[in-house]
Protein backbone atom coordinates (compact mmCIF):
# COMPACT_ATOMS: atom_id res chain seq x y z
CA UNK A 1 0.00 0.00 0.00
CA UNK A 2 1.01 3.65 -0.26
CA UNK A 3 2.02 4.01 3.44
CA UNK A 4 4.16 0.87 3.28
CA UNK A 5 5.76 2.03 0.04
CA UNK A 6 6.45 5.44 1.54
CA UNK A 7 7.98 3.93 4.67
CA UNK A 8 10.14 1.58 2.61
CA UNK A 9 11.36 4.45 0.45
CA UNK A 10 12.23 6.47 3.54
CA UNK A 11 14.16 3.55 5.07
CA UNK A 12 16.08 2.96 1.86
CA UNK A 13 16.92 6.66 1.77
CA UNK A 14 18.24 6.53 5.35
CA UNK A 15 20.33 3.44 4.54
CA UNK A 16 21.77 5.05 1.40
CA UNK A 17 22.66 8.30 3.14
CA UNK A 18 24.34 6.41 5.98
CA UNK A 19 26.18 4.17 3.51
CA UNK A 20 27.47 7.20 1.59
CA UNK A 21 28.90 8.70 4.78
CA UNK A 22 30.46 5.41 5.87
CA UNK A 23 31.80 4.69 2.38
CA UNK A 24 33.51 8.08 2.28
CA UNK A 25 35.15 7.35 5.63
CA UNK A 26 36.21 3.84 4.58
CA UNK A 27 37.79 4.98 1.30
CA UNK A 28 39.62 7.84 3.02
CA UNK A 29 40.86 5.45 5.70
CA UNK A 30 42.46 3.36 2.98
CA UNK A 31 44.07 6.44 1.41
CA UNK A 32 45.45 7.99 4.60
CA UNK A 33 46.08 5.10 6.98
CA UNK A 34 43.89 6.69 9.68
CA UNK A 35 41.23 4.47 11.21
CA UNK A 36 37.56 4.93 10.38
CA UNK A 37 36.92 5.85 14.02
CA UNK A 38 39.58 8.58 14.02
CA UNK A 39 38.35 10.02 10.73
CA UNK A 40 34.77 10.09 12.04
CA UNK A 41 35.92 11.98 15.10
CA UNK A 42 38.03 14.41 13.09
CA UNK A 43 35.21 14.98 10.61
CA UNK A 44 32.97 16.17 13.44
CA UNK A 45 35.71 18.38 14.90
CA UNK A 46 36.52 19.80 11.46
CA UNK A 47 32.89 20.63 10.66
CA UNK A 48 32.47 22.35 14.03
CA UNK A 49 35.53 24.42 13.17
CA UNK A 50 34.45 25.44 9.68
CA UNK A 51 36.53 23.01 7.62
CA UNK A 52 35.82 19.65 5.98
CA UNK A 53 36.87 16.03 5.87
CA UNK A 54 38.39 16.63 2.44
CA UNK A 55 40.69 19.26 3.96
CA UNK A 56 41.66 16.75 6.64
CA UNK A 57 42.79 14.27 4.00
CA UNK A 58 44.95 16.93 2.34
CA UNK A 59 46.42 17.86 5.72
CA UNK A 60 47.26 14.24 6.63
CA UNK A 61 48.95 13.62 3.28
CA UNK A 62 51.07 16.75 3.65
CA UNK A 63 51.94 15.70 7.21
CA UNK A 64 53.22 12.35 5.96
CA UNK A 65 55.46 14.11 3.43
CA UNK A 66 56.76 16.41 6.15
CA UNK A 67 57.65 13.40 8.33
CA UNK A 68 59.51 11.87 5.38
CA UNK A 69 61.42 15.16 4.92
CA UNK A 70 62.20 15.12 8.64
CA UNK A 71 63.54 11.58 8.31
CA UNK A 72 65.73 12.72 5.40
CA UNK A 73 67.11 15.47 7.60
CA UNK A 74 65.78 18.53 5.77
CA UNK A 75 66.60 21.52 7.89
CA UNK A 76 63.28 23.36 7.51
CA UNK A 77 61.25 20.40 8.73
CA UNK A 78 63.78 19.53 11.43
CA UNK A 79 63.51 23.05 12.86
CA UNK A 80 59.71 23.05 12.63
CA UNK A 81 59.35 19.78 14.52
CA UNK A 82 61.95 20.86 17.07
CA UNK A 83 59.80 23.92 17.84
CA UNK A 84 57.02 21.48 18.73
CA UNK A 85 59.40 19.45 20.87
CA UNK A 86 59.33 16.49 18.48
CA UNK A 87 62.00 14.49 16.67
CA UNK A 88 61.96 11.69 14.14
CA UNK A 89 62.44 9.20 16.97
CA UNK A 90 59.15 10.37 18.48
CA UNK A 91 57.24 9.68 15.23
CA UNK A 92 58.86 7.04 13.06
CA UNK A 93 57.44 3.95 14.77
CA UNK A 94 53.90 5.33 15.08
CA UNK A 95 50.89 4.74 12.81
CA UNK A 96 49.67 7.69 10.69
CA UNK A 97 46.82 8.16 13.16
CA UNK A 98 49.18 8.28 16.15
CA UNK A 99 51.51 10.64 14.28
CA UNK A 100 48.65 13.05 13.56
CA UNK A 101 47.41 12.89 17.15
CA UNK A 102 50.89 13.61 18.53
CA UNK A 103 51.67 16.47 16.14
CA UNK A 104 48.23 18.12 16.37
CA UNK A 105 48.29 17.93 20.18
CA UNK A 106 51.73 19.57 20.28
CA UNK A 107 50.61 22.25 17.80
CA UNK A 108 47.41 22.91 19.76
CA UNK A 109 49.42 23.75 22.87
CA UNK A 110 51.57 26.40 21.12
CA UNK A 111 50.52 29.67 22.75
CA UNK A 112 51.94 32.15 20.24
CA UNK A 113 49.32 32.38 17.47
CA UNK A 114 51.74 33.57 14.78
CA UNK A 115 54.14 30.74 15.49
CA UNK A 116 51.26 28.26 15.57
CA UNK A 117 50.04 29.40 12.12
CA UNK A 118 53.55 29.26 10.64
CA UNK A 119 54.22 25.77 12.03
CA UNK A 120 50.81 24.55 10.82
CA UNK A 121 51.65 25.62 7.27
CA UNK A 122 55.19 24.24 7.46
CA UNK A 123 54.10 20.78 8.60
CA UNK A 124 50.57 20.44 7.18
CA UNK A 125 50.93 22.58 4.03
CA UNK A 126 48.78 25.51 2.89
CA UNK A 127 45.65 23.81 4.25
CA UNK A 128 47.30 23.62 7.66
CA UNK A 129 45.78 26.90 8.77
CA UNK A 130 42.35 25.24 8.42
CA UNK A 131 43.34 23.26 11.51
CA UNK A 132 43.79 26.35 13.67
CA UNK A 133 40.10 26.86 14.61
CA UNK A 134 39.96 23.17 15.54
CA UNK A 135 43.05 23.58 17.73
CA UNK A 136 42.07 26.95 19.22
CA UNK A 137 41.03 25.38 22.54
CA UNK A 138 44.21 23.36 22.89
CA UNK A 139 44.64 19.61 22.87
CA UNK A 140 41.92 19.21 25.51
CA UNK A 141 39.41 21.07 23.34
CA UNK A 142 40.21 18.85 20.37
CA UNK A 143 39.79 15.73 22.49
CA UNK A 144 36.46 17.02 23.75
CA UNK A 145 35.13 17.46 20.20
CA UNK A 146 36.30 13.98 19.27
CA UNK A 147 34.55 12.50 22.28
CA UNK A 148 31.38 14.43 21.43
CA UNK A 149 31.24 12.60 18.09
CA UNK A 150 30.82 9.32 20.03
CA UNK A 151 28.11 10.81 22.22
CA UNK A 152 26.18 11.93 19.12
CA UNK A 153 26.42 8.46 17.58
CA UNK A 154 28.10 9.67 14.36
CA UNK A 155 31.28 7.60 14.62
CA UNK A 156 31.86 4.71 12.20
CA UNK A 157 34.00 1.87 13.46
CA UNK A 158 35.87 -0.32 10.98
CA UNK A 159 33.03 -2.83 10.64
CA UNK A 160 30.35 -0.18 10.04
CA UNK A 161 32.54 1.64 7.49
CA UNK A 162 33.28 -1.61 5.65
CA UNK A 163 29.58 -2.54 5.63
CA UNK A 164 28.76 0.87 4.16
CA UNK A 165 31.33 0.43 1.41
CA UNK A 166 30.00 -3.06 0.62
CA UNK A 167 26.42 -1.73 0.46
CA UNK A 168 27.39 0.95 -2.05
CA UNK A 169 29.48 -1.53 -4.03
CA UNK A 170 26.47 -3.87 -4.20
CA UNK A 171 24.29 -1.03 -5.51
CA UNK A 172 26.94 -0.19 -8.10
CA UNK A 173 27.03 -3.81 -9.25
CA UNK A 174 23.22 -3.90 -9.41
CA UNK A 175 23.20 -0.76 -11.52
CA UNK A 176 25.87 -2.31 -13.73
CA UNK A 177 23.75 -5.44 -14.17
CA UNK A 178 20.76 -3.39 -15.37
CA UNK A 179 23.05 -1.36 -17.62
CA UNK A 180 24.36 -4.60 -19.10
CA UNK A 181 20.85 -5.84 -19.82
CA UNK A 182 19.92 -2.66 -21.69
CA UNK A 183 23.25 -2.64 -23.52
CA UNK A 184 22.62 -6.16 -24.76
CA UNK A 185 19.20 -5.06 -25.97
CA UNK A 186 20.77 -2.05 -27.64
CA UNK A 187 23.36 -4.23 -29.38
CA UNK A 188 20.54 -6.26 -30.92
CA UNK A 189 18.54 -3.18 -31.93
CA UNK A 190 21.40 -1.29 -33.57
CA UNK A 191 21.66 -3.62 -36.62
CA UNK A 192 17.88 -3.53 -37.03
CA UNK A 193 17.89 0.27 -37.09
CA UNK A 194 20.99 0.46 -39.26
CA UNK A 195 20.05 -2.18 -41.84
CA UNK A 196 16.26 -1.90 -41.98
CA UNK A 197 14.57 1.03 -40.26
CA UNK A 198 16.88 3.88 -41.22
CA UNK A 199 17.09 2.85 -44.93
CA UNK A 200 13.28 2.48 -45.02
CA UNK A 201 12.84 5.96 -43.56
CA UNK A 202 15.30 7.42 -46.04
CA UNK A 203 13.60 5.64 -48.94
CA UNK A 204 10.08 6.78 -48.05
CA UNK A 205 10.21 9.94 -45.96
CA UNK A 206 12.88 11.86 -47.85
CA UNK A 207 11.03 11.73 -51.22
CA UNK A 208 7.80 12.64 -49.44
CA UNK A 209 9.47 15.59 -47.73
CA UNK A 210 11.03 16.65 -51.03
CA UNK A 211 7.66 16.48 -52.79
CA UNK A 212 6.01 18.52 -50.05
CA UNK A 213 8.82 21.09 -50.20
CA UNK A 214 8.40 21.37 -53.97
CA UNK A 215 4.65 21.93 -53.63
CA UNK A 216 5.12 24.57 -50.95
CA UNK A 217 7.80 26.24 -53.06
CA UNK A 218 5.45 26.29 -56.07
CA UNK A 219 2.64 27.73 -53.98
CA UNK A 220 4.92 30.48 -52.65
CA UNK A 221 6.08 31.28 -56.17
CA UNK A 222 2.47 31.36 -57.45
CA UNK A 223 1.44 33.69 -54.60
CA UNK A 224 4.40 36.02 -55.18
CA UNK A 225 3.45 36.38 -58.87
CA UNK A 226 -0.04 37.63 -58.03
CA UNK A 227 -0.84 41.31 -57.96
CA UNK A 228 -0.65 43.02 -54.58
CA UNK A 229 -4.42 43.56 -54.60
CA UNK A 230 -5.14 39.85 -55.12
CA UNK A 231 -2.58 38.94 -52.47
CA UNK A 232 -4.39 41.16 -49.94
CA UNK A 233 -7.73 39.59 -50.82
CA UNK A 234 -6.36 36.06 -50.36
CA UNK A 235 -4.79 37.00 -47.01
CA UNK A 236 -8.07 38.58 -45.85
CA UNK A 237 -10.13 35.57 -46.92
CA UNK A 238 -7.67 33.16 -45.26
CA UNK A 239 -7.81 35.14 -42.03
CA UNK A 240 -11.60 35.26 -42.14
CA UNK A 241 -11.78 31.49 -42.69
CA UNK A 242 -9.47 30.93 -39.76
CA UNK A 243 -11.61 33.18 -37.55
CA UNK A 244 -14.91 31.68 -38.73
CA UNK A 245 -13.79 28.09 -38.34
CA UNK A 246 -14.65 27.75 -34.62
CA UNK A 247 -17.86 29.74 -35.13
CA UNK A 248 -18.99 27.44 -37.94
CA UNK A 249 -18.31 24.42 -35.79
CA UNK A 250 -20.52 25.84 -33.03
CA UNK A 251 -23.26 26.77 -35.52
CA UNK A 252 -23.11 23.28 -36.97
CA UNK A 253 -23.63 21.83 -33.49
CA UNK A 254 -26.59 24.16 -32.86
CA UNK A 255 -28.15 23.25 -36.21
CA UNK A 256 -27.76 19.57 -35.44
CA UNK A 257 -29.41 20.07 -32.06
CA UNK A 258 -32.33 21.99 -33.61
CA UNK A 259 -32.76 19.23 -36.17
CA UNK A 260 -33.06 16.74 -33.35
CA UNK A 261 -35.60 18.88 -31.48
CA UNK A 262 -37.94 19.63 -34.42
CA UNK A 263 -39.57 16.14 -34.59
CA UNK A 264 -40.07 16.28 -30.83
CA UNK A 265 -41.75 19.72 -31.09
CA UNK A 266 -43.97 18.43 -33.87
CA UNK A 267 -45.10 15.54 -31.71
CA UNK A 268 -45.85 17.91 -28.84
CA UNK A 269 -47.90 20.19 -31.14
CA UNK A 270 -49.92 17.24 -32.40
CA UNK A 271 -50.59 16.11 -28.85
Coordinates of C-alpha atoms in Angstrom, one line a residue:
X1 CA 0.0 0.0 0.0
X2 CA 1.0 3.7 -0.3
X3 CA 2.0 4.0 3.4
X4 CA 4.2 0.9 3.3
X5 CA 5.8 2.0 0.0
X6 CA 6.5 5.4 1.5
X7 CA 8.0 3.9 4.7
X8 CA 10.1 1.6 2.6
X9 CA 11.4 4.4 0.4
X10 CA 12.2 6.5 3.5
X11 CA 14.2 3.5 5.1
X12 CA 16.1 3.0 1.9
X13 CA 16.9 6.7 1.8
X14 CA 18.2 6.5 5.3
X15 CA 20.3 3.4 4.5
X16 CA 21.8 5.0 1.4
X17 CA 22.7 8.3 3.1
X18 CA 24.3 6.4 6.0
X19 CA 26.2 4.2 3.5
X20 CA 27.5 7.2 1.6
X21 CA 28.9 8.7 4.8
X22 CA 30.5 5.4 5.9
X23 CA 31.8 4.7 2.4
X24 CA 33.5 8.1 2.3
X25 CA 35.1 7.3 5.6
X26 CA 36.2 3.8 4.6
X27 CA 37.8 5.0 1.3
X28 CA 39.6 7.8 3.0
X29 CA 40.9 5.5 5.7
X30 CA 42.5 3.4 3.0
X31 CA 44.1 6.4 1.4
X32 CA 45.4 8.0 4.6
X33 CA 46.1 5.1 7.0
X34 CA 43.9 6.7 9.7
X35 CA 41.2 4.5 11.2
X36 CA 37.6 4.9 10.4
X37 CA 36.9 5.9 14.0
X38 CA 39.6 8.6 14.0
X39 CA 38.3 10.0 10.7
X40 CA 34.8 10.1 12.0
X41 CA 35.9 12.0 15.1
X42 CA 38.0 14.4 13.1
X43 CA 35.2 15.0 10.6
X44 CA 33.0 16.2 13.4
X45 CA 35.7 18.4 14.9
X46 CA 36.5 19.8 11.5
X47 CA 32.9 20.6 10.7
X48 CA 32.5 22.4 14.0
X49 CA 35.5 24.4 13.2
X50 CA 34.4 25.4 9.7
X51 CA 36.5 23.0 7.6
X52 CA 35.8 19.7 6.0
X53 CA 36.9 16.0 5.9
X54 CA 38.4 16.6 2.4
X55 CA 40.7 19.3 4.0
X56 CA 41.7 16.7 6.6
X57 CA 42.8 14.3 4.0
X58 CA 45.0 16.9 2.3
X59 CA 46.4 17.9 5.7
X60 CA 47.3 14.2 6.6
X61 CA 48.9 13.6 3.3
X62 CA 51.1 16.8 3.7
X63 CA 51.9 15.7 7.2
X64 CA 53.2 12.4 6.0
X65 CA 55.5 14.1 3.4
X66 CA 56.8 16.4 6.1
X67 CA 57.7 13.4 8.3
X68 CA 59.5 11.9 5.4
X69 CA 61.4 15.2 4.9
X70 CA 62.2 15.1 8.6
X71 CA 63.5 11.6 8.3
X72 CA 65.7 12.7 5.4
X73 CA 67.1 15.5 7.6
X74 CA 65.8 18.5 5.8
X75 CA 66.6 21.5 7.9
X76 CA 63.3 23.4 7.5
X77 CA 61.2 20.4 8.7
X78 CA 63.8 19.5 11.4
X79 CA 63.5 23.1 12.9
X80 CA 59.7 23.1 12.6
X81 CA 59.4 19.8 14.5
X82 CA 62.0 20.9 17.1
X83 CA 59.8 23.9 17.8
X84 CA 57.0 21.5 18.7
X85 CA 59.4 19.4 20.9
X86 CA 59.3 16.5 18.5
X87 CA 62.0 14.5 16.7
X88 CA 62.0 11.7 14.1
X89 CA 62.4 9.2 17.0
X90 CA 59.2 10.4 18.5
X91 CA 57.2 9.7 15.2
X92 CA 58.9 7.0 13.1
X93 CA 57.4 3.9 14.8
X94 CA 53.9 5.3 15.1
X95 CA 50.9 4.7 12.8
X96 CA 49.7 7.7 10.7
X97 CA 46.8 8.2 13.2
X98 CA 49.2 8.3 16.2
X99 CA 51.5 10.6 14.3
X100 CA 48.6 13.0 13.6
X101 CA 47.4 12.9 17.2
X102 CA 50.9 13.6 18.5
X103 CA 51.7 16.5 16.1
X104 CA 48.2 18.1 16.4
X105 CA 48.3 17.9 20.2
X106 CA 51.7 19.6 20.3
X107 CA 50.6 22.2 17.8
X108 CA 47.4 22.9 19.8
X109 CA 49.4 23.7 22.9
X110 CA 51.6 26.4 21.1
X111 CA 50.5 29.7 22.7
X112 CA 51.9 32.1 20.2
X113 CA 49.3 32.4 17.5
X114 CA 51.7 33.6 14.8
X115 CA 54.1 30.7 15.5
X116 CA 51.3 28.3 15.6
X117 CA 50.0 29.4 12.1
X118 CA 53.6 29.3 10.6
X119 CA 54.2 25.8 12.0
X120 CA 50.8 24.6 10.8
X121 CA 51.7 25.6 7.3
X122 CA 55.2 24.2 7.5
X123 CA 54.1 20.8 8.6
X124 CA 50.6 20.4 7.2
X125 CA 50.9 22.6 4.0
X126 CA 48.8 25.5 2.9
X127 CA 45.7 23.8 4.2
X128 CA 47.3 23.6 7.7
X129 CA 45.8 26.9 8.8
X130 CA 42.3 25.2 8.4
X131 CA 43.3 23.3 11.5
X132 CA 43.8 26.3 13.7
X133 CA 40.1 26.9 14.6
X134 CA 40.0 23.2 15.5
X135 CA 43.1 23.6 17.7
X136 CA 42.1 26.9 19.2
X137 CA 41.0 25.4 22.5
X138 CA 44.2 23.4 22.9
X139 CA 44.6 19.6 22.9
X140 CA 41.9 19.2 25.5
X141 CA 39.4 21.1 23.3
X142 CA 40.2 18.9 20.4
X143 CA 39.8 15.7 22.5
X144 CA 36.5 17.0 23.8
X145 CA 35.1 17.5 20.2
X146 CA 36.3 14.0 19.3
X147 CA 34.5 12.5 22.3
X148 CA 31.4 14.4 21.4
X149 CA 31.2 12.6 18.1
X150 CA 30.8 9.3 20.0
X151 CA 28.1 10.8 22.2
X152 CA 26.2 11.9 19.1
X153 CA 26.4 8.5 17.6
X154 CA 28.1 9.7 14.4
X155 CA 31.3 7.6 14.6
X156 CA 31.9 4.7 12.2
X157 CA 34.0 1.9 13.5
X158 CA 35.9 -0.3 11.0
X159 CA 33.0 -2.8 10.6
X160 CA 30.4 -0.2 10.0
X161 CA 32.5 1.6 7.5
X162 CA 33.3 -1.6 5.6
X163 CA 29.6 -2.5 5.6
X164 CA 28.8 0.9 4.2
X165 CA 31.3 0.4 1.4
X166 CA 30.0 -3.1 0.6
X167 CA 26.4 -1.7 0.5
X168 CA 27.4 1.0 -2.1
X169 CA 29.5 -1.5 -4.0
X170 CA 26.5 -3.9 -4.2
X171 CA 24.3 -1.0 -5.5
X172 CA 26.9 -0.2 -8.1
X173 CA 27.0 -3.8 -9.3
X174 CA 23.2 -3.9 -9.4
X175 CA 23.2 -0.8 -11.5
X176 CA 25.9 -2.3 -13.7
X177 CA 23.8 -5.4 -14.2
X178 CA 20.8 -3.4 -15.4
X179 CA 23.0 -1.4 -17.6
X180 CA 24.4 -4.6 -19.1
X181 CA 20.8 -5.8 -19.8
X182 CA 19.9 -2.7 -21.7
X183 CA 23.2 -2.6 -23.5
X184 CA 22.6 -6.2 -24.8
X185 CA 19.2 -5.1 -26.0
X186 CA 20.8 -2.0 -27.6
X187 CA 23.4 -4.2 -29.4
X188 CA 20.5 -6.3 -30.9
X189 CA 18.5 -3.2 -31.9
X190 CA 21.4 -1.3 -33.6
X191 CA 21.7 -3.6 -36.6
X192 CA 17.9 -3.5 -37.0
X193 CA 17.9 0.3 -37.1
X194 CA 21.0 0.5 -39.3
X195 CA 20.1 -2.2 -41.8
X196 CA 16.3 -1.9 -42.0
X197 CA 14.6 1.0 -40.3
X198 CA 16.9 3.9 -41.2
X199 CA 17.1 2.9 -44.9
X200 CA 13.3 2.5 -45.0
X201 CA 12.8 6.0 -43.6
X202 CA 15.3 7.4 -46.0
X203 CA 13.6 5.6 -48.9
X204 CA 10.1 6.8 -48.1
X205 CA 10.2 9.9 -46.0
X206 CA 12.9 11.9 -47.9
X207 CA 11.0 11.7 -51.2
X208 CA 7.8 12.6 -49.4
X209 CA 9.5 15.6 -47.7
X210 CA 11.0 16.6 -51.0
X211 CA 7.7 16.5 -52.8
X212 CA 6.0 18.5 -50.0
X213 CA 8.8 21.1 -50.2
X214 CA 8.4 21.4 -54.0
X215 CA 4.6 21.9 -53.6
X216 CA 5.1 24.6 -51.0
X217 CA 7.8 26.2 -53.1
X218 CA 5.5 26.3 -56.1
X219 CA 2.6 27.7 -54.0
X220 CA 4.9 30.5 -52.7
X221 CA 6.1 31.3 -56.2
X222 CA 2.5 31.4 -57.5
X223 CA 1.4 33.7 -54.6
X224 CA 4.4 36.0 -55.2
X225 CA 3.4 36.4 -58.9
X226 CA 0.0 37.6 -58.0
X227 CA -0.8 41.3 -58.0
X228 CA -0.6 43.0 -54.6
X229 CA -4.4 43.6 -54.6
X230 CA -5.1 39.9 -55.1
X231 CA -2.6 38.9 -52.5
X232 CA -4.4 41.2 -49.9
X233 CA -7.7 39.6 -50.8
X234 CA -6.4 36.1 -50.4
X235 CA -4.8 37.0 -47.0
X236 CA -8.1 38.6 -45.9
X237 CA -10.1 35.6 -46.9
X238 CA -7.7 33.2 -45.3
X239 CA -7.8 35.1 -42.0
X240 CA -11.6 35.3 -42.1
X241 CA -11.8 31.5 -42.7
X242 CA -9.5 30.9 -39.8
X243 CA -11.6 33.2 -37.6
X244 CA -14.9 31.7 -38.7
X245 CA -13.8 28.1 -38.3
X246 CA -14.7 27.7 -34.6
X247 CA -17.9 29.7 -35.1
X248 CA -19.0 27.4 -37.9
X249 CA -18.3 24.4 -35.8
X250 CA -20.5 25.8 -33.0
X251 CA -23.3 26.8 -35.5
X252 CA -23.1 23.3 -37.0
X253 CA -23.6 21.8 -33.5
X254 CA -26.6 24.2 -32.9
X255 CA -28.2 23.3 -36.2
X256 CA -27.8 19.6 -35.4
X257 CA -29.4 20.1 -32.1
X258 CA -32.3 22.0 -33.6
X259 CA -32.8 19.2 -36.2
X260 CA -33.1 16.7 -33.3
X261 CA -35.6 18.9 -31.5
X262 CA -37.9 19.6 -34.4
X263 CA -39.6 16.1 -34.6
X264 CA -40.1 16.3 -30.8
X265 CA -41.7 19.7 -31.1
X266 CA -44.0 18.4 -33.9
X267 CA -45.1 15.5 -31.7
X268 CA -45.9 17.9 -28.8
X269 CA -47.9 20.2 -31.1
X270 CA -49.9 17.2 -32.4
X271 CA -50.6 16.1 -28.8

